Coordinates of C-alpha atoms in Angstrom, one line a residue:
Chain X
M1 CA 85.1 177.5 161.1
G2 CA 86.9 175.6 158.7
P3 CA 90.4 174.6 158.6
P4 CA 93.2 177.3 158.0
R5 CA 93.4 177.6 154.0
D6 CA 96.8 178.0 152.9
T7 CA 100.5 177.9 153.1
L8 CA 102.5 179.6 150.4
A9 CA 103.4 175.9 148.9
D10 CA 99.5 175.3 148.6
V11 CA 98.9 178.7 147.0
L12 CA 101.7 178.1 144.5
E13 CA 100.6 174.4 143.8
R14 CA 97.1 175.6 142.8
V15 CA 98.2 179.1 140.9
L16 CA 100.8 177.8 138.8
D17 CA 99.6 174.3 138.1
K18 CA 95.6 174.7 138.0
G19 CA 92.9 176.8 136.5
V20 CA 91.4 177.7 133.3
V21 CA 94.1 177.9 130.5
I22 CA 92.9 180.0 127.5
V23 CA 95.2 180.5 124.5
G24 CA 94.3 182.2 121.2
D25 CA 93.6 185.6 119.8
I26 CA 92.1 187.0 123.1
V27 CA 95.2 186.0 125.0
V28 CA 97.9 188.5 124.6
S29 CA 100.4 186.4 126.7
I30 CA 100.3 183.5 129.0
L31 CA 103.5 182.8 131.1
D32 CA 105.7 179.6 130.5
I33 CA 104.4 178.2 133.7
D34 CA 107.0 175.4 133.8
L35 CA 109.8 178.0 133.4
L36 CA 108.2 180.2 136.0
T37 CA 108.0 177.3 138.3
L38 CA 111.6 176.5 137.7
K39 CA 112.9 180.1 138.0
L40 CA 111.0 180.4 141.3
R41 CA 112.3 177.3 142.7
L42 CA 116.1 178.4 141.7
F43 CA 115.4 181.9 143.2
I44 CA 113.8 180.7 146.5
S45 CA 116.3 178.2 147.0
S46 CA 119.2 180.8 146.7
A47 CA 118.1 184.0 147.7
D48 CA 118.3 185.6 151.0
T49 CA 115.7 187.9 150.2
A50 CA 113.1 184.6 150.4
Q51 CA 113.8 184.6 154.4
R52 CA 112.6 188.2 154.5
M53 CA 109.5 187.4 152.8
G54 CA 108.9 184.3 155.1
L55 CA 109.4 182.2 152.2
D56 CA 112.4 179.9 153.6
W57 CA 109.8 177.0 154.2
W58 CA 110.8 176.4 150.5
R59 CA 114.3 175.2 151.9
G60 CA 112.4 172.3 153.8
D61 CA 110.0 171.4 151.0
P62 CA 111.6 168.8 148.9
F63 CA 109.3 169.8 145.9
F64 CA 110.9 173.1 145.8
S65 CA 114.3 172.7 147.3
G66 CA 114.9 169.2 145.7
Q67 CA 115.8 167.9 149.1
Q68 CA 114.7 164.7 150.6
Q69 CA 112.7 165.3 153.7
D70 CA 113.8 163.0 156.5
G71 CA 110.9 163.6 158.9
Q72 CA 113.1 164.5 161.6
R73 CA 113.8 168.1 160.8
S74 CA 111.6 170.7 160.0
V75 CA 112.9 174.0 158.7
R76 CA 109.4 175.7 157.6
G77 CA 109.5 179.1 158.3
R78 CA 105.8 179.3 158.1
P79 CA 104.3 176.4 159.5
E80 CA 101.8 174.1 157.6
R81 CA 98.7 174.3 159.9
P82 CA 96.9 171.1 160.4
A83 CA 93.0 171.5 160.4
V84 CA 91.7 171.3 163.9
G85 CA 94.0 170.6 167.2
G86 CA 96.8 169.2 164.9
D87 CA 100.5 169.2 166.4
D88 CA 102.8 170.8 164.1
Q89 CA 105.7 170.8 166.5
D90 CA 109.0 170.0 165.1
A91 CA 109.9 166.6 166.6
S92 CA 113.5 167.7 166.5
G93 CA 112.8 170.7 168.5
R94 CA 115.1 172.5 166.4
S95 CA 113.9 175.7 164.9
D96 CA 114.8 177.4 161.8
D97 CA 117.4 179.6 163.5
S98 CA 119.1 176.7 165.0
D99 CA 119.4 175.2 161.5
R100 CA 120.7 178.3 160.1
E101 CA 123.3 178.8 162.9
L102 CA 124.5 175.1 162.3
E103 CA 124.7 175.7 158.5
D104 CA 126.5 179.0 159.1
G105 CA 128.8 177.3 161.5
E106 CA 129.6 174.4 159.2
L107 CA 130.3 177.1 156.5
E108 CA 132.8 178.9 158.8
Q109 CA 134.6 175.5 159.6
L110 CA 135.0 174.7 155.8
R111 CA 136.3 178.2 155.2
A112 CA 138.9 177.9 158.1
R113 CA 139.7 174.4 156.7
V114 CA 140.5 175.7 153.1
E115 CA 142.5 178.5 154.3
E116 CA 144.5 176.2 156.3
L117 CA 145.1 173.8 153.3
E118 CA 146.0 176.8 151.0
S119 CA 148.4 177.9 153.7
R120 CA 149.9 174.4 153.7
L121 CA 149.9 174.2 150.1
Q122 CA 151.8 177.5 149.7
A123 CA 154.3 176.3 152.3
Q124 CA 155.3 173.3 150.4
P125 CA 158.1 173.0 148.0
T126 CA 156.7 172.9 144.5
R127 CA 156.3 169.3 143.0
A128 CA 155.7 167.9 139.6
G129 CA 152.0 167.2 139.9
G130 CA 151.1 163.8 139.5
A131 CA 154.5 162.4 139.2
D132 CA 154.0 159.7 141.9
G133 CA 150.2 159.5 141.3
E134 CA 149.5 162.2 143.8
P135 CA 148.3 165.5 142.9
A136 CA 150.4 168.6 144.1
G137 CA 149.5 169.6 147.6
S138 CA 147.6 166.9 148.7
G139 CA 150.2 164.9 150.4
G140 CA 150.0 164.4 154.2
E141 CA 146.4 165.1 154.4
G142 CA 144.4 162.3 156.1
S143 CA 141.1 164.3 156.0
Chain I
M1 CA 80.3 196.3 144.3
S2 CA 82.3 196.3 141.1
T3 CA 80.9 195.6 137.7
A4 CA 81.9 196.1 134.2
T5 CA 84.0 199.2 133.5
P6 CA 85.2 200.3 130.4
T7 CA 88.9 200.4 129.9
T8 CA 91.3 202.1 127.8
T9 CA 94.1 199.8 128.9
D10 CA 95.6 197.6 126.2
R11 CA 96.2 194.7 128.6
L12 CA 94.2 193.0 131.2
W13 CA 95.4 190.5 133.9
W14 CA 92.8 187.9 134.0
Y15 CA 91.9 186.2 137.4
A16 CA 88.7 184.4 136.9
V17 CA 85.7 183.6 135.1
V18 CA 82.0 184.1 136.6
D19 CA 78.5 184.0 135.6
H20 CA 77.4 186.6 133.2
G21 CA 75.8 189.6 135.2
S22 CA 77.8 188.7 138.5
R23 CA 78.6 191.3 140.8
I24 CA 82.1 191.1 142.5
P25 CA 83.2 193.1 145.6
E26 CA 85.7 196.0 145.6
L27 CA 89.1 194.7 145.1
V28 CA 92.7 195.7 144.0
G29 CA 94.6 193.7 141.5
V30 CA 98.0 192.1 141.8
D31 CA 99.9 195.3 141.4
G32 CA 98.0 196.6 144.7
T33 CA 96.5 199.6 143.0
S34 CA 94.3 199.1 139.9
R35 CA 90.8 198.0 140.4
V36 CA 89.2 194.7 139.7
F37 CA 86.2 194.5 137.6
T38 CA 84.3 192.2 135.3
L39 CA 84.7 192.2 131.5
P40 CA 81.2 190.9 130.1
T41 CA 81.1 188.4 127.3
E42 CA 77.8 187.0 125.9
R43 CA 77.8 184.1 128.2
V44 CA 80.3 184.5 131.0
D45 CA 82.1 187.4 132.5
L46 CA 85.9 187.7 133.1
V47 CA 87.3 189.1 136.3
V48 CA 90.2 191.4 135.2
S49 CA 92.4 194.3 136.1
P50 CA 94.5 196.4 134.0
A51 CA 98.0 195.0 133.7
D52 CA 100.6 197.0 135.1
P53 CA 103.7 197.0 132.9
A54 CA 105.9 196.6 135.9
V55 CA 103.6 193.6 136.9
L56 CA 104.1 192.1 133.3
A57 CA 107.9 192.8 133.8
A58 CA 107.8 190.9 137.2
T59 CA 106.3 187.6 135.5
S60 CA 108.4 187.7 132.4
G61 CA 112.1 188.4 133.1
E62 CA 114.0 187.5 136.1
V63 CA 112.0 185.8 138.8
D64 CA 112.2 187.4 142.3
E65 CA 110.2 187.8 145.5
R66 CA 107.7 189.8 143.6
T67 CA 106.9 187.3 141.4
A68 CA 106.1 185.0 144.2
A69 CA 104.2 187.9 145.8
L70 CA 102.2 188.3 142.6
A71 CA 101.1 184.5 142.7
V72 CA 99.8 185.2 146.3
E73 CA 98.0 188.4 145.2
H74 CA 96.6 186.6 142.5
D75 CA 95.1 184.0 144.7
R76 CA 93.8 186.7 146.9
V77 CA 91.6 188.2 144.4
I78 CA 90.5 184.8 143.2
G79 CA 89.5 183.9 146.7
A80 CA 87.6 187.0 147.3
V81 CA 85.6 186.7 144.2
A82 CA 85.0 183.1 145.1
A83 CA 83.7 184.0 148.7
H84 CA 81.2 186.3 147.0
C85 CA 80.1 184.4 144.0
A86 CA 78.2 181.0 143.8
A87 CA 80.5 179.9 140.8
V88 CA 84.1 180.9 140.0
L89 CA 86.7 179.4 137.7
P90 CA 90.2 180.4 138.5
V91 CA 92.3 181.4 135.5
R92 CA 95.8 180.1 135.4
F93 CA 98.5 182.8 136.8
G94 CA 100.0 185.0 134.2
T95 CA 97.2 185.2 131.7
V96 CA 96.9 188.6 130.1
V97 CA 94.3 189.4 127.6
D98 CA 93.4 192.1 125.1
P99 CA 90.3 193.9 126.3
T100 CA 88.6 194.2 123.0
S101 CA 89.0 191.0 121.7
A102 CA 88.3 189.4 124.9
Q103 CA 84.9 190.6 124.8
H104 CA 84.4 188.4 121.6
L105 CA 85.2 185.1 123.3
D106 CA 84.4 182.3 120.7
D107 CA 81.3 180.6 121.5
G108 CA 82.8 177.0 122.0
T109 CA 85.2 178.5 124.6
A110 CA 82.2 180.2 126.1
R111 CA 80.1 177.2 126.3
S112 CA 82.7 175.3 127.9
L113 CA 83.3 177.8 130.5
A114 CA 79.6 178.1 131.3
T115 CA 79.4 174.5 131.6
A116 CA 82.3 174.3 133.9
L117 CA 80.9 177.1 136.0
D118 CA 77.8 174.9 136.3
T119 CA 80.1 172.1 137.7
V120 CA 81.6 174.0 140.5
R121 CA 78.6 176.1 141.5
D122 CA 77.9 176.1 145.1
K123 CA 81.1 174.0 145.7
L124 CA 84.4 174.6 147.4
E125 CA 87.7 172.9 147.1
Y126 CA 89.6 171.3 150.1
G127 CA 93.2 169.9 149.8
V128 CA 94.0 166.8 152.0
R129 CA 97.5 165.8 152.3
V130 CA 99.0 163.0 154.5
V131 CA 102.6 163.4 155.1
R132 CA 105.0 160.8 156.7
R133 CA 106.1 161.7 160.0
P134 CA 108.4 159.0 161.2
R135 CA 109.4 159.2 164.8
Q136 CA 113.0 159.1 165.8
D137 CA 113.5 155.5 167.5
A138 CA 117.2 154.7 167.5
S139 CA 117.5 154.5 171.4
S140 CA 117.9 150.7 171.4
E141 CA 120.3 150.8 168.8
D142 CA 122.4 153.4 170.7
A143 CA 122.0 151.2 173.8
A144 CA 123.2 148.1 171.8
A145 CA 126.1 146.4 173.7
S146 CA 127.2 144.4 170.8
G147 CA 127.2 144.5 167.0
A148 CA 124.7 141.7 167.0
A149 CA 122.4 143.4 169.2
Y150 CA 123.0 146.7 167.2
L151 CA 121.7 144.9 164.0
T152 CA 118.9 143.3 165.9
A153 CA 117.8 146.6 166.8
V154 CA 118.1 147.9 163.3
R155 CA 116.0 145.0 162.2
D156 CA 113.2 145.4 164.6
R157 CA 113.2 149.1 163.9
R158 CA 112.7 148.6 160.2
R159 CA 110.0 146.1 160.8
R160 CA 108.1 148.5 162.9
A161 CA 108.5 151.2 160.2
D162 CA 107.1 148.7 157.5
Q163 CA 104.2 147.9 159.8
K164 CA 103.5 151.8 160.2
Q165 CA 103.7 152.4 156.5
A166 CA 101.2 149.4 156.0
A167 CA 99.0 150.9 158.6
A168 CA 99.3 154.3 156.8
D169 CA 98.4 152.9 153.5
D170 CA 95.2 151.2 155.0
E171 CA 94.1 154.2 156.8
I172 CA 94.7 156.4 153.7
A173 CA 92.5 154.2 151.5
S174 CA 89.8 154.3 154.1
L175 CA 90.1 158.1 154.1
R176 CA 90.0 158.4 150.6
D177 CA 87.0 156.2 150.3
T178 CA 85.3 158.2 152.9
L179 CA 85.9 161.6 151.4
T180 CA 85.1 160.5 148.2
R181 CA 81.4 159.5 149.2
V182 CA 80.9 162.9 150.6
S183 CA 82.3 165.1 147.7
D184 CA 81.4 165.8 144.2
A185 CA 84.9 165.1 142.7
A186 CA 88.4 164.4 143.6
T187 CA 91.7 164.7 142.1
S188 CA 95.3 164.1 142.8
L189 CA 97.7 167.1 143.2
T190 CA 101.3 166.6 142.8
T191 CA 103.0 163.5 143.7
R192 CA 106.3 164.8 143.2
R193 CA 107.1 165.6 147.0
P194 CA 108.7 163.0 148.8
G195 CA 107.2 162.0 152.0
H196 CA 103.7 162.9 151.0
L197 CA 101.5 159.6 151.0
M198 CA 98.5 161.5 149.9
N199 CA 97.9 164.8 148.2
E200 CA 94.4 165.2 146.9
A201 CA 92.0 167.8 146.3
Y202 CA 88.2 167.4 146.7
L203 CA 85.4 169.4 145.2
V204 CA 82.6 169.5 148.1
A205 CA 79.3 171.2 148.1
T206 CA 79.2 173.9 150.6
G207 CA 76.2 172.5 152.4
R208 CA 78.6 169.4 152.9
A209 CA 81.6 171.1 154.0
D210 CA 81.2 170.4 157.7
E211 CA 80.5 166.7 157.1
F212 CA 83.7 166.6 155.0
L213 CA 85.8 168.2 157.3
S214 CA 84.5 166.0 160.5
L215 CA 85.0 162.8 158.5
A216 CA 88.5 163.9 157.6
E217 CA 89.4 165.0 161.0
A218 CA 88.2 161.7 162.3
A219 CA 91.3 159.9 160.7
R220 CA 93.8 162.3 162.1
P221 CA 94.5 160.0 165.5
R222 CA 94.6 156.8 163.6
L223 CA 97.0 158.4 160.8
A224 CA 99.2 159.7 163.8
A225 CA 99.4 156.2 165.2
A226 CA 100.7 155.1 161.7
D227 CA 103.3 158.0 162.0
A228 CA 101.6 160.1 159.5
E229 CA 100.1 163.6 159.9
L230 CA 96.9 164.9 158.4
I231 CA 96.8 168.4 156.8
V232 CA 93.6 169.8 155.4
T233 CA 93.7 173.1 153.6
G234 CA 90.8 175.1 152.3
P235 CA 88.3 176.3 151.4
W236 CA 89.9 177.2 148.0
A237 CA 88.2 178.4 144.8
P238 CA 88.0 175.3 142.7
Y239 CA 91.3 175.6 141.0
S240 CA 91.7 171.9 140.8
F241 CA 88.4 171.4 139.0
A242 CA 88.5 174.3 136.4
A243 CA 90.4 172.4 133.8
V244 CA 89.1 174.0 130.9
S245 CA 91.2 174.7 128.1
G246 CA 90.2 176.6 125.1
G247 CA 91.0 179.3 122.3
G248 CA 89.5 182.5 121.8
S249 CA 89.0 184.5 118.4
P250 CA 87.5 187.7 117.9

């Protein structure tokens, strides 16, 4: 029995970049593959539907997400499968879900922080922005 | 079995090229309903299915999950044909042809395709990738009692990382030489992925596939010792060895 054959990254790498290319009168249309690849990358990196499809491995694939893989954090929703007896265990022990929870938690903290700052800004008396070299509403915030 | 089927559709989705007179298994196309069949030309046959307008729309307008799914379906059809035919040339995703003029493929292109089919006949493609998997190694830094101890720990860690990298480079060079000897051709795949130390495709005779896989597998523990992971994928239709470009004219 041979090795497992594909991850979606492997499929797309071949389907989009390889194969016979014929142009001319017989071809009605051929996709602009560079454009399609770019569109797919943008779509996958932003769409929630990707997770439903099991495509959120894109998030951890630097080729498609544009992020540097640090080797300590795996966010592949669909594990790449080594040939025989390989260990694909995430070294950090963190799962996709834990990553997502962390990201969501950070997002909530940021939202709360923005709301707090906006409240403070509204509570402050209006100043002429930049008169003292400091934009309006920024005084007093140390972080 | 599915052979040439007359069609009245004005667009055909093109999957692959096979030998003239090849018989392919019963398959449905990328749209999940249309039947895949062979369109004969003088020298080679084209594996096609009617191109559903919805499919064409999914590949020409806004990209969504359906576009990605179509790419997977395209590969599914090619893989099924490759499992059945001795020689298959995958065609680039998204190629749509006119059924009437496609049957009159120009002779130069047809000859190139026939030659390329001979090149990949009874051969499979395997992907071999080596990915850097550095282990977390900061405990000595965390335990450092002083700034000097911390800097020493950092220096030692970086030195170990350099040694691992050098060891991985050596193992990859050895692996590449070994696999080249048991394959008919090799080519690099994209190198744009950070962390990928090696990403190559090999064209392997079906009779040597087990030998190829065994030799690749033998490198796994040595690569792991160098903080690198071996990933082998396949067998694939010979996507990476079907670099035929041509033009057709009626």
